[in-house]
Amino acid sequence: MKKSQQVVLIDECFMSCHVRILENLIWKETLFRFGALSIYKKYTDRIDIDSAQEEERKATARQVADAVLAELRKRDPLAL
């Protein structure tokens, strides 16, 4: 990961724990943080993953993945 040109972090929490950890492990310039919460805007009151139906979780994950890929393509259309 330290030698990667770009590291993509899909962060879903307002506390940004993962991004703070990664910023201490890799060059900040290589880190692309994508805030998934801004896309799906739900589940903020839930801790247990099973509190949402599996199909709903999969659909939300697909929505976030599509948004991440679209953003990465905007930054560098030839990268993907």
C-alpha positions as a LaTeX table, in Angstrom:
\begin{tabular}{lrrr}
\hline
Residue & $x$ (\AA) & $y$ (\AA) & $z$ (\AA) \\
\hline
Met1 & 0.00 & 0.00 & 0.00 \\
Lys2 & 2.88 & 2.40 & 0.71 \\
Lys3 & 4.09 & 2.08 & $-2.88$ \\
Ser4 & 0.66 & 2.52 & $-4.47$ \\
Gln5 & 0.03 & 5.54 & $-6.65$ \\
Gln6 & $-3.43$ & 5.86 & $-5.18$ \\
Val7 & $-5.26$ & 4.33 & $-2.23$ \\
Val8 & $-9.06$ & 4.50 & $-2.20$ \\
Leu9 & $-10.76$ & 4.60 & 1.17 \\
Ile10 & $-14.53$ & 4.31 & 1.28 \\
Asp11 & $-15.37$ & 5.83 & 4.63 \\
Glu12 & $-18.91$ & 5.59 & 5.95 \\
Cys13 & $-18.57$ & 7.13 & 9.37 \\
Phe14 & $-18.62$ & 10.76 & 10.44 \\
Met15 & $-15.73$ & 10.08 & 12.86 \\
Ser16 & $-13.27$ & 9.33 & 10.02 \\
Cys17 & $-11.28$ & 6.81 & 12.10 \\
His18 & $-9.97$ & 4.90 & 9.09 \\
Val19 & $-8.80$ & 7.99 & 7.24 \\
Arg20 & $-6.92$ & 9.22 & 10.31 \\
Ile21 & $-5.15$ & 5.87 & 10.61 \\
Leu22 & $-4.26$ & 5.73 & 6.91 \\
Glu23 & $-2.95$ & 9.30 & 6.91 \\
Asn24 & $-0.31$ & 8.11 & 9.36 \\
Leu25 & 0.62 & 5.07 & 7.25 \\
Ile26 & 0.79 & 6.40 & 3.69 \\
Trp27 & 1.44 & 9.66 & 1.85 \\
Lys28 & $-1.64$ & 11.85 & 2.18 \\
Glu29 & $-1.32$ & 12.80 & $-1.48$ \\
Thr30 & $-2.02$ & 9.21 & $-2.53$ \\
Leu31 & $-5.15$ & 8.86 & $-0.39$ \\
Phe32 & $-8.52$ & 9.31 & $-2.06$ \\
Arg33 & $-11.19$ & 9.40 & 0.62 \\
Phe34 & $-14.74$ & 8.87 & $-0.49$ \\
Gly35 & $-17.41$ & 9.72 & 2.07 \\
Ala36 & $-20.07$ & 7.09 & 1.46 \\
Leu37 & $-22.43$ & 8.58 & 4.00 \\
Ser38 & $-23.05$ & 11.51 & 1.65 \\
Ile39 & $-24.39$ & 9.02 & $-0.91$ \\
Tyr40 & $-26.65$ & 6.74 & 1.06 \\
Lys41 & $-27.64$ & 9.08 & 3.93 \\
Lys42 & $-29.13$ & 6.35 & 6.08 \\
Tyr43 & $-28.20$ & 3.78 & 8.71 \\
Thr44 & $-26.59$ & 6.44 & 10.91 \\
Asp45 & $-28.64$ & 5.22 & 13.86 \\
Arg46 & $-27.65$ & 1.55 & 13.46 \\
Ile47 & $-24.69$ & $-0.36$ & 14.81 \\
Asp48 & $-25.70$ & $-3.95$ & 14.03 \\
Ile49 & $-25.18$ & $-4.85$ & 10.36 \\
Asp50 & $-28.13$ & $-7.25$ & 10.53 \\
Ser51 & $-30.53$ & $-4.43$ & 11.38 \\
Ala52 & $-30.83$ & $-3.79$ & 7.62 \\
Gln53 & $-31.95$ & $-6.48$ & 5.20 \\
Glu54 & $-29.19$ & $-8.07$ & 3.11 \\
Glu55 & $-30.75$ & $-7.05$ & $-0.21$ \\
Glu56 & $-30.99$ & $-3.46$ & 0.97 \\
Arg57 & $-27.33$ & $-3.54$ & 2.10 \\
Lys58 & $-26.26$ & $-4.94$ & $-1.28$ \\
Ala59 & $-28.21$ & $-2.28$ & $-3.16$ \\
Thr60 & $-26.66$ & 0.45 & $-1.01$ \\
Ala61 & $-23.18$ & $-1.01$ & $-1.52$ \\
Arg62 & $-23.73$ & $-1.03$ & $-5.28$ \\
Gln63 & $-24.89$ & 2.59 & $-5.18$ \\
Val64 & $-21.74$ & 3.61 & $-3.28$ \\
Ala65 & $-19.45$ & 1.55 & $-5.55$ \\
Asp66 & $-20.96$ & 3.16 & $-8.65$ \\
Ala67 & $-20.47$ & 6.63 & $-7.15$ \\
Val68 & $-16.84$ & 5.86 & $-6.22$ \\
Leu69 & $-16.07$ & 4.57 & $-9.72$ \\
Ala70 & $-17.71$ & 7.62 & $-11.31$ \\
Glu71 & $-15.62$ & 9.95 & $-9.15$ \\
Leu72 & $-12.42$ & 8.07 & $-9.95$ \\
Arg73 & $-13.22$ & 8.20 & $-13.67$ \\
Lys74 & $-13.70$ & 11.97 & $-13.44$ \\
Arg75 & $-10.25$ & 12.32 & $-11.86$ \\
Asp76 & $-8.49$ & 10.06 & $-14.37$ \\
Pro77 & $-10.59$ & 8.56 & $-17.19$ \\
Leu78 & $-7.73$ & 6.30 & $-18.31$ \\
Ala79 & $-7.11$ & 4.79 & $-14.88$ \\
Leu80 & $-10.10$ & 2.44 & $-14.91$ \\
\hline
\end{tabular}
